[in-house]
Coordinates of C-alpha atoms in Angstrom, one line a residue:
Chain A
M1 CA -25.7 -10.9 -0.2
D2 CA -24.3 -8.9 -3.2
L3 CA -20.6 -8.3 -3.6
P4 CA -19.4 -4.8 -3.0
Y5 CA -19.7 -2.7 -6.1
K6 CA -16.0 -2.5 -6.8
S7 CA -15.9 -6.3 -6.9
E8 CA -18.9 -6.4 -9.1
I9 CA -17.4 -4.0 -11.7
L10 CA -14.3 -6.2 -11.8
K11 CA -16.3 -9.3 -12.3
L12 CA -18.0 -7.6 -15.3
F13 CA -14.7 -8.0 -17.2
K14 CA -14.7 -11.7 -17.0
E15 CA -17.5 -11.9 -19.4
D16 CA -16.5 -9.0 -21.6
R17 CA -12.7 -8.9 -21.4
E18 CA -12.3 -5.5 -22.9
M19 CA -14.6 -2.6 -22.2
W20 CA -14.6 1.1 -22.4
E21 CA -14.8 2.5 -18.8
Y22 CA -18.3 4.2 -19.5
D23 CA -19.7 0.9 -20.6
A24 CA -18.4 -0.9 -17.6
V25 CA -19.8 1.7 -15.4
A26 CA -23.2 1.8 -17.2
K27 CA -23.5 -2.0 -17.0
L28 CA -22.7 -1.8 -13.2
M29 CA -25.3 0.9 -12.5
D30 CA -27.9 -0.9 -14.6
K31 CA -27.4 -4.2 -12.9
N32 CA -27.7 -2.6 -9.5
R33 CA -30.3 -0.2 -10.4
I34 CA -28.3 2.9 -9.2
S35 CA -28.2 6.1 -11.2
S36 CA -26.6 8.9 -9.2
D37 CA -23.5 10.9 -10.4
Y38 CA -22.0 10.0 -7.1
W39 CA -21.8 6.4 -7.9
K40 CA -20.9 6.9 -11.5
W41 CA -17.7 8.8 -10.4
N42 CA -17.0 6.4 -7.6
A43 CA -17.2 3.6 -10.3
R44 CA -14.9 5.4 -12.6
F45 CA -12.5 5.8 -9.6
W46 CA -12.7 2.1 -8.8
L47 CA -11.7 1.2 -12.3
M48 CA -8.7 3.4 -12.0
E49 CA -7.7 1.8 -8.7
L50 CA -8.2 -1.6 -10.3
S51 CA -5.7 -0.8 -13.0
V52 CA -3.3 0.6 -10.4
A53 CA -3.5 -2.8 -8.7
G54 CA -2.7 -4.4 -11.9
F55 CA -6.0 -6.2 -12.4
L56 CA -7.0 -4.1 -15.4
V57 CA -4.7 -2.5 -18.0
A58 CA -5.7 0.4 -20.2
V59 CA -5.3 -0.6 -23.9
D60 CA -6.9 2.5 -25.6
T61 CA -7.8 6.0 -24.6
A62 CA -10.1 8.7 -25.9
E63 CA -11.0 12.2 -24.9
D64 CA -14.4 12.8 -23.3
D65 CA -16.5 15.3 -25.2
G66 CA -18.8 15.5 -22.3
A67 CA -21.1 12.8 -23.1
H68 CA -19.9 10.3 -20.5
F69 CA -18.3 11.9 -17.5
S70 CA -17.1 15.5 -18.2
K71 CA -15.5 17.2 -21.1
G72 CA -11.7 16.9 -21.3
K73 CA -11.5 13.8 -19.1
V74 CA -9.4 10.8 -20.4
L75 CA -11.6 7.8 -21.2
S76 CA -9.7 4.5 -21.1
K77 CA -10.5 1.1 -22.5
Y78 CA -9.7 -1.5 -20.1
K79 CA -8.7 -5.1 -20.5
L80 CA -8.7 -7.8 -17.7
T81 CA -5.2 -9.0 -16.9
E82 CA -4.2 -12.5 -15.8
R83 CA -3.8 -11.1 -12.2
G84 CA -7.3 -9.7 -12.5
L85 CA -8.8 -13.0 -13.6
Q86 CA -7.0 -14.8 -10.8
T87 CA -8.4 -12.3 -8.3
I88 CA -11.9 -12.9 -9.5
E89 CA -11.6 -16.6 -9.4
T90 CA -10.1 -16.8 -6.0
M91 CA -11.8 -14.0 -4.2
L92 CA -15.1 -13.2 -6.0
E93 CA -16.6 -16.5 -7.0
D94 CA -17.9 -19.3 -4.9
Chain B
M1 CA -10.6 11.2 -30.7
V2 CA -7.6 9.6 -29.1
A3 CA -6.6 11.2 -25.8
N4 CA -3.4 13.0 -26.1
A5 CA -0.4 12.4 -23.9
E6 CA -0.9 15.6 -22.0
S7 CA -4.5 14.7 -20.9
I8 CA -3.3 11.3 -19.6
A9 CA -0.2 12.7 -17.8
K10 CA -2.6 15.3 -16.3
E11 CA -4.9 12.6 -14.9
K12 CA -2.0 10.7 -13.6
K13 CA -0.7 13.7 -11.9
N14 CA -4.1 14.4 -10.5
R15 CA -4.2 10.9 -8.9
I16 CA -0.7 11.3 -7.5
K17 CA -1.8 14.8 -6.1
W18 CA -4.8 13.3 -4.2
G19 CA -2.6 10.5 -3.0
F20 CA -0.3 13.1 -1.4
F21 CA -3.2 15.1 -0.2
W22 CA -4.7 12.2 1.6
A23 CA -1.4 11.2 3.0
I24 CA -0.6 14.6 4.5
M25 CA -4.2 14.7 5.9
C26 CA -3.5 11.4 7.5
A27 CA -0.1 12.7 9.0
V28 CA -1.8 15.6 10.5
L29 CA -4.7 13.7 12.0
W30 CA -2.4 11.0 13.2
G31 CA -0.2 13.4 14.9
M32 CA -2.9 15.3 16.6
G33 CA -4.3 11.9 17.7
Y34 CA -1.4 11.6 20.3
V35 CA -3.1 14.4 22.3
P36 CA -6.3 12.4 23.2
L37 CA -4.3 9.2 23.5
T38 CA -2.0 10.8 26.2
I39 CA -4.9 12.3 28.0
L40 CA -6.7 8.9 28.3
W41 CA -3.9 7.7 30.5
G42 CA -4.4 10.7 32.7
V43 CA -8.3 10.7 33.4
D44 CA -10.6 8.8 35.4
P45 CA -10.1 5.8 36.0
F46 CA -6.6 5.5 34.8
S47 CA -5.2 8.4 36.7
N48 CA -5.9 6.5 39.9
F49 CA -5.9 2.9 38.9
V50 CA -7.0 1.0 42.0
W51 CA -7.7 -2.4 40.6
F52 CA -4.1 -3.5 39.8
E53 CA -0.8 -2.2 40.8
G54 CA 2.6 -1.5 39.1
Q55 CA 3.2 -3.5 36.0
A56 CA 0.0 -5.4 35.9
G57 CA -1.9 -2.1 36.4
Y58 CA -0.1 -0.6 33.3
L59 CA -0.8 -3.7 31.1
V60 CA -4.5 -4.0 32.1
S61 CA -5.0 -0.3 31.5
G62 CA -3.2 -0.8 28.1
V63 CA -5.6 -3.6 27.2
I64 CA -8.7 -1.6 28.2
I65 CA -7.6 1.4 26.4
A66 CA -6.7 -0.3 23.2
G67 CA -9.8 -2.6 23.2
M68 CA -12.1 0.4 23.8
Q69 CA -10.3 2.3 21.2
A70 CA -11.3 -0.4 18.6
V71 CA -14.9 -0.5 19.8
V72 CA -15.4 3.3 19.7
F73 CA -13.6 3.6 16.4
A74 CA -15.7 1.0 14.8
V75 CA -18.9 2.6 15.9
V76 CA -17.8 6.2 15.1
L77 CA -16.2 5.1 11.6
L78 CA -19.2 3.0 10.7
L79 CA -22.0 5.6 11.5
F80 CA -19.9 8.8 10.7
W81 CA -17.7 8.0 8.0
A82 CA -19.4 5.1 6.2
G83 CA -22.7 6.9 6.8
L84 CA -21.3 10.2 5.3
T85 CA -20.0 8.7 2.3
G86 CA -23.2 6.7 1.6
K87 CA -21.3 3.5 2.0
F88 CA -22.9 1.9 4.9
V89 CA -24.4 -0.9 2.8
E90 CA -21.0 -1.4 1.1
S91 CA -19.4 -1.9 4.5
I92 CA -21.9 -4.7 5.3
K93 CA -21.5 -6.2 1.9
T94 CA -17.6 -6.2 2.5
F95 CA -17.8 -7.7 6.0
V96 CA -20.2 -10.5 4.9
H97 CA -18.0 -11.7 2.0
F98 CA -15.3 -13.6 4.0
K99 CA -13.1 -14.0 1.1
I100 CA -12.6 -10.3 1.1
S101 CA -13.2 -9.7 4.7
K102 CA -10.7 -12.0 6.0
W103 CA -7.9 -9.8 4.9
L104 CA -9.2 -7.0 7.0
L105 CA -9.4 -9.5 9.8
V106 CA -5.7 -10.2 9.4
A107 CA -4.9 -6.5 9.0
A108 CA -6.8 -5.9 12.2
L109 CA -4.9 -8.5 14.1
F110 CA -1.7 -6.8 13.2
G111 CA -2.9 -3.2 13.5
G112 CA -4.8 -3.7 16.6
P113 CA -3.6 -6.2 19.3
C114 CA 0.0 -5.8 17.9
A115 CA 0.5 -2.2 16.8
V116 CA -2.0 -0.2 18.7
F117 CA -1.5 -2.1 21.9
G118 CA 2.2 -2.0 21.5
S119 CA 2.0 1.8 20.9
T120 CA -0.3 2.2 24.0
I121 CA 2.0 0.4 26.2
A122 CA 5.0 2.5 24.8
I123 CA 3.0 5.7 25.6
G124 CA 2.2 4.5 29.1
Y125 CA 5.6 3.2 30.0
I126 CA 7.9 5.6 28.1
G127 CA 5.9 8.4 26.6
A128 CA 4.0 9.5 23.5
G129 CA 7.0 11.1 21.9
F130 CA 9.0 7.9 21.9
A131 CA 5.9 5.9 20.7
S132 CA 5.3 8.1 17.9
A133 CA 8.9 8.1 16.8
I134 CA 9.4 4.3 16.9
G135 CA 6.3 3.8 14.9
L136 CA 8.1 5.2 12.0
L137 CA 10.0 2.0 11.6
S138 CA 6.8 0.5 10.3
A139 CA 7.8 1.9 6.9
V140 CA 10.8 -0.4 6.8
V141 CA 8.6 -3.4 7.8
G142 CA 5.9 -2.3 5.3
A143 CA 8.3 -1.8 2.5
L144 CA 10.2 -5.2 2.9
V145 CA 7.0 -7.2 3.3
A146 CA 5.4 -5.4 0.3
K147 CA 8.5 -6.4 -1.7
L148 CA 8.2 -9.9 -0.6
L149 CA 4.5 -10.2 -1.1
Y150 CA 3.7 -8.0 -4.1
S151 CA 7.2 -7.2 -5.7
E152 CA 6.4 -3.5 -5.0
R153 CA 9.3 -1.7 -6.9
F154 CA 12.5 -0.9 -5.1
S155 CA 15.3 1.2 -6.3
K156 CA 18.7 2.4 -5.1
K157 CA 17.1 5.3 -3.4
T158 CA 14.8 3.0 -1.6
V159 CA 17.8 1.1 -0.1
A160 CA 19.4 4.5 0.9
G161 CA 16.1 5.5 2.5
I162 CA 15.7 2.2 4.4
L163 CA 19.3 2.8 5.8
L164 CA 18.6 6.3 6.9
L165 CA 15.4 5.1 8.4
L166 CA 17.1 2.4 10.5
A167 CA 19.6 5.1 11.5
G168 CA 16.7 7.3 12.7
G169 CA 15.2 4.4 14.6
F170 CA 18.6 3.7 16.1
I171 CA 18.9 7.2 17.3
I172 CA 15.4 7.1 18.8
L173 CA 15.9 4.0 20.7
N174 CA 19.1 5.5 22.0
P175 CA 20.7 2.2 23.0
L176 CA 22.9 3.6 25.8
D177 CA 20.0 5.4 27.3
M178 CA 17.8 2.4 26.9
I179 CA 20.1 0.0 28.6
N180 CA 20.4 2.5 31.4
N181 CA 16.7 2.8 31.6
I182 CA 16.1 -0.9 31.8
T183 CA 18.9 -1.7 34.3
N184 CA 18.3 1.2 36.5
P185 CA 16.8 0.0 39.7
A186 CA 15.0 3.3 40.2
A187 CA 13.1 3.2 36.8
P188 CA 9.5 2.0 36.8
D189 CA 9.1 -1.6 36.8
G190 CA 9.1 -3.3 33.4
V191 CA 10.1 -0.3 31.4
W192 CA 11.5 -2.8 28.8
L193 CA 7.9 -3.5 27.9
G194 CA 7.7 0.1 26.6
Y195 CA 10.5 -0.7 24.2
L196 CA 9.0 -4.0 23.3
G197 CA 5.6 -2.1 22.7
G198 CA 7.4 0.2 20.4
I199 CA 8.9 -2.5 18.2
M200 CA 5.4 -4.2 18.2
S201 CA 3.9 -1.1 16.8
A202 CA 6.4 -0.9 14.0
V203 CA 5.9 -4.5 13.1
G204 CA 2.2 -4.4 13.4
W205 CA 1.5 -1.3 11.4
G206 CA 4.0 -2.3 8.7
L207 CA 2.2 -5.6 8.2
E208 CA -1.3 -4.3 8.5
G209 CA -1.0 -2.2 5.4
C210 CA 0.4 -5.2 3.4
Y211 CA -2.7 -7.3 4.3
A212 CA -5.3 -4.4 4.3
V213 CA -4.5 -3.8 0.4
R214 CA -5.7 -7.3 -0.4
A215 CA -9.1 -6.3 0.7
L216 CA -8.8 -2.8 -0.7
D217 CA -8.1 -4.4 -4.1
T218 CA -11.6 -5.6 -4.3
T219 CA -13.6 -3.2 -2.2
D220 CA -13.8 0.5 -1.6
A221 CA -11.5 2.1 1.0
D222 CA -14.5 4.0 2.8
S223 CA -16.2 0.7 3.2
S224 CA -13.2 -1.4 4.3
L225 CA -12.2 0.8 7.3
P226 CA -15.3 0.2 9.5
V227 CA -15.0 -3.6 8.7
R228 CA -11.3 -3.5 9.8
Y229 CA -12.2 -1.9 13.1
T230 CA -15.3 -4.1 13.7
W231 CA -13.0 -7.2 13.4
E232 CA -10.6 -5.6 15.8
A233 CA -13.4 -4.8 18.2
L234 CA -14.6 -8.4 18.1
I235 CA -11.1 -9.7 18.7
W236 CA -10.8 -7.7 21.8
V237 CA -14.1 -8.0 23.2
A238 CA -14.6 -11.7 22.4
I239 CA -11.3 -13.1 22.8
L240 CA -8.7 -10.9 24.5
F241 CA -10.8 -9.2 27.2
P242 CA -11.8 -12.6 28.6
V243 CA -8.3 -14.0 28.4
V244 CA -6.8 -11.0 30.2
A245 CA -9.6 -11.2 32.7
I246 CA -8.9 -14.8 33.5
I247 CA -5.2 -14.0 34.0
A248 CA -5.6 -10.8 35.9
G249 CA -8.6 -11.6 37.9
F250 CA -12.2 -11.6 36.5
G251 CA -14.0 -9.3 38.8
N252 CA -11.3 -6.8 39.1
F253 CA -10.9 -6.6 35.2
Y254 CA -14.5 -6.1 34.4
E255 CA -14.9 -3.6 37.2
A256 CA -12.1 -1.6 35.8
L257 CA -13.7 -1.9 32.3
F258 CA -16.9 -0.7 33.8
A259 CA -15.3 2.1 35.4
A260 CA -13.9 3.3 32.1
L261 CA -17.1 2.9 30.2
T262 CA -18.8 5.1 32.7
S263 CA -16.2 7.6 32.9
S264 CA -17.4 10.7 30.9
S265 CA -14.1 12.1 30.6
F266 CA -12.6 8.9 29.3
M267 CA -15.4 8.4 26.8
F268 CA -15.1 11.9 25.6
W269 CA -11.3 11.7 24.9
M270 CA -11.9 8.3 23.3
V271 CA -14.4 9.8 20.9
M272 CA -11.9 12.6 20.2
A273 CA -9.3 9.9 19.5
A274 CA -11.8 8.4 17.1
F275 CA -12.1 11.6 15.2
T276 CA -8.4 12.1 14.9
L277 CA -6.6 8.8 14.9
G278 CA -9.7 6.9 13.5
M279 CA -10.2 9.4 10.7
C280 CA -6.5 9.4 9.9
Y281 CA -6.9 5.6 9.1
A282 CA -9.8 6.6 6.6
T283 CA -7.5 8.9 4.8
M284 CA -4.7 6.3 4.8
Y285 CA -6.7 3.6 3.3
K286 CA -7.8 6.1 0.5
C287 CA -4.0 6.5 -0.1
Y288 CA -2.8 2.9 -0.5
P289 CA -4.5 2.2 -3.9
L290 CA -3.4 5.5 -5.1
I291 CA 0.2 5.6 -4.4
G292 CA 1.0 2.2 -2.8
V293 CA 1.7 1.1 0.7
G294 CA 5.3 2.1 0.9
R295 CA 4.9 5.6 -0.4
T296 CA 1.8 6.1 1.8
L297 CA 3.6 5.1 5.0
S298 CA 6.5 7.3 4.0
L299 CA 4.5 10.5 3.5
T300 CA 2.4 9.8 6.6
A301 CA 5.8 9.6 8.6
M302 CA 5.3 13.3 9.1
Y303 CA 2.9 12.3 11.9
S304 CA 5.9 11.8 14.1
P305 CA 7.3 15.4 14.0
I306 CA 3.7 16.7 14.0
A307 CA 3.0 14.7 17.1
I308 CA 6.0 15.9 18.9
I309 CA 5.1 19.5 18.0
V310 CA 1.4 19.1 19.1
L311 CA 2.4 17.4 22.3
F312 CA 4.6 20.5 23.0
V313 CA 1.8 22.9 22.2
F314 CA -0.7 21.2 24.3
F315 CA 1.4 19.9 27.1
G316 CA 4.5 21.6 27.1
V317 CA 6.2 18.3 26.7
V318 CA 9.7 18.7 25.4
P319 CA 10.9 15.2 24.3
A320 CA 14.4 14.1 24.7
Y321 CA 16.5 15.6 22.0
W322 CA 17.5 12.4 20.5
I323 CA 13.8 11.4 19.8
F324 CA 13.4 14.6 17.9
V325 CA 16.7 14.1 16.0
G326 CA 16.0 10.5 15.3
A327 CA 12.5 11.4 14.0
I328 CA 13.9 14.0 11.7
V329 CA 16.5 11.3 10.3
A330 CA 13.8 8.7 9.8
V331 CA 11.5 11.1 8.1
A332 CA 14.3 12.2 5.9
G333 CA 15.0 8.5 5.0
M334 CA 11.5 8.0 4.0
F335 CA 11.5 11.0 1.7
V336 CA 14.7 9.7 0.1
M337 CA 13.0 6.3 -0.3
Y338 CA 10.0 7.5 -2.2
W339 CA 10.5 11.1 -3.4
E340 CA 10.5 10.0 -7.0
S341 CA 7.0 11.1 -8.0
D342 CA 8.0 11.8 -11.6
S343 CA 8.9 8.1 -12.1
I344 CA 5.7 6.8 -10.4
S345 CA 4.6 4.4 -12.8
D346 CA 1.2 3.3 -13.7
T347 CA 1.0 0.4 -11.4
T348 CA 2.4 0.1 -8.0
R349 CA 3.2 -3.5 -8.5
E350 CA 5.6 -5.5 -11.0
E351 CA 3.9 -6.5 -14.3
V352 CA 2.9 -10.2 -14.0

């Protein structure tokens, strides 16, 4: 069975160590064939939770002009941390 | 266009604001939950517990109530909360992946048989006011263990807060009165178990949070909660019920359980408990990743004064004054510990 979405989005960072949040979200949604706004915002929230937990770190920011989430929102570019990589390797891979 | 510092600060404030909101919601629901929990002891079949007497009666009642709580909560939360948030499938995925799920199993062990059962016993032997107040000490346990396991940040304020909390706990326990209660020949048999239950609840809830966050790191809060309760329900039904039944008398135990299952007032109040206490867990789990275990426990500490007020409003119960005083001191301790929202940094854990 697939991993929960939040784990999957973290795992995406193992291949692509640095990603803008909207790219990571888009990849997750493509991979799982989901498209609703509800999951898009959830995914964005999970990325924030992952960075609070220390698995991702924001290395750049930009302002959303409305093309990605909504106007005025802060877009972050996330990078996988050591701790994040450890978590992927111990918990999310067989 | 690079985001300006203002937007970033605004988003962080927003995240903190939501963390506080969920924590307060949790406190209100948790406090209100003590009403159904108290009523459960007073309805059929526990109002007239014919299967066991005295101490054994209390303990078996506690086991059945705590165990049924887990089962009903698991069902209600899975269908109602996971269903409502569209995360039913996410819950299944979480459960199935044992490397994630095992942390919720550990959390369930501490939160259920340790904390909830301890609290249930404390309610039964001593009273809901005491049980709610002593649970506050879980913040001390949670903070210390979180420090050990995750190097969650501590500060001078934290230490001061912990000392206040311990002072509050000391007042709640009221050692002179406690010794009196335990040694008084007229007191109900085994009242010391009520105090032990209170301590168990503090240890259990503190540890539960520390282990639940390991799962919450990799899966959604709304999905984690039904999984945690499902594990707890399995622990009770598959392991603890049979063990207690063997010790207490197989036939009698399962007759008592059946009586509880078929008592409509019991089941009604259990569902009410699920919508208060169970839902408070949902809000609490949403909080942990936002503002950390220690801060969450500190804000949700408001559940204790709320419980005391609610118990007064619904039952006219006025707790012993020292319980109220101790609760206020403990809650003040928690606010001292964590009221530094301006300095809440970007992560809740030390940089690696």
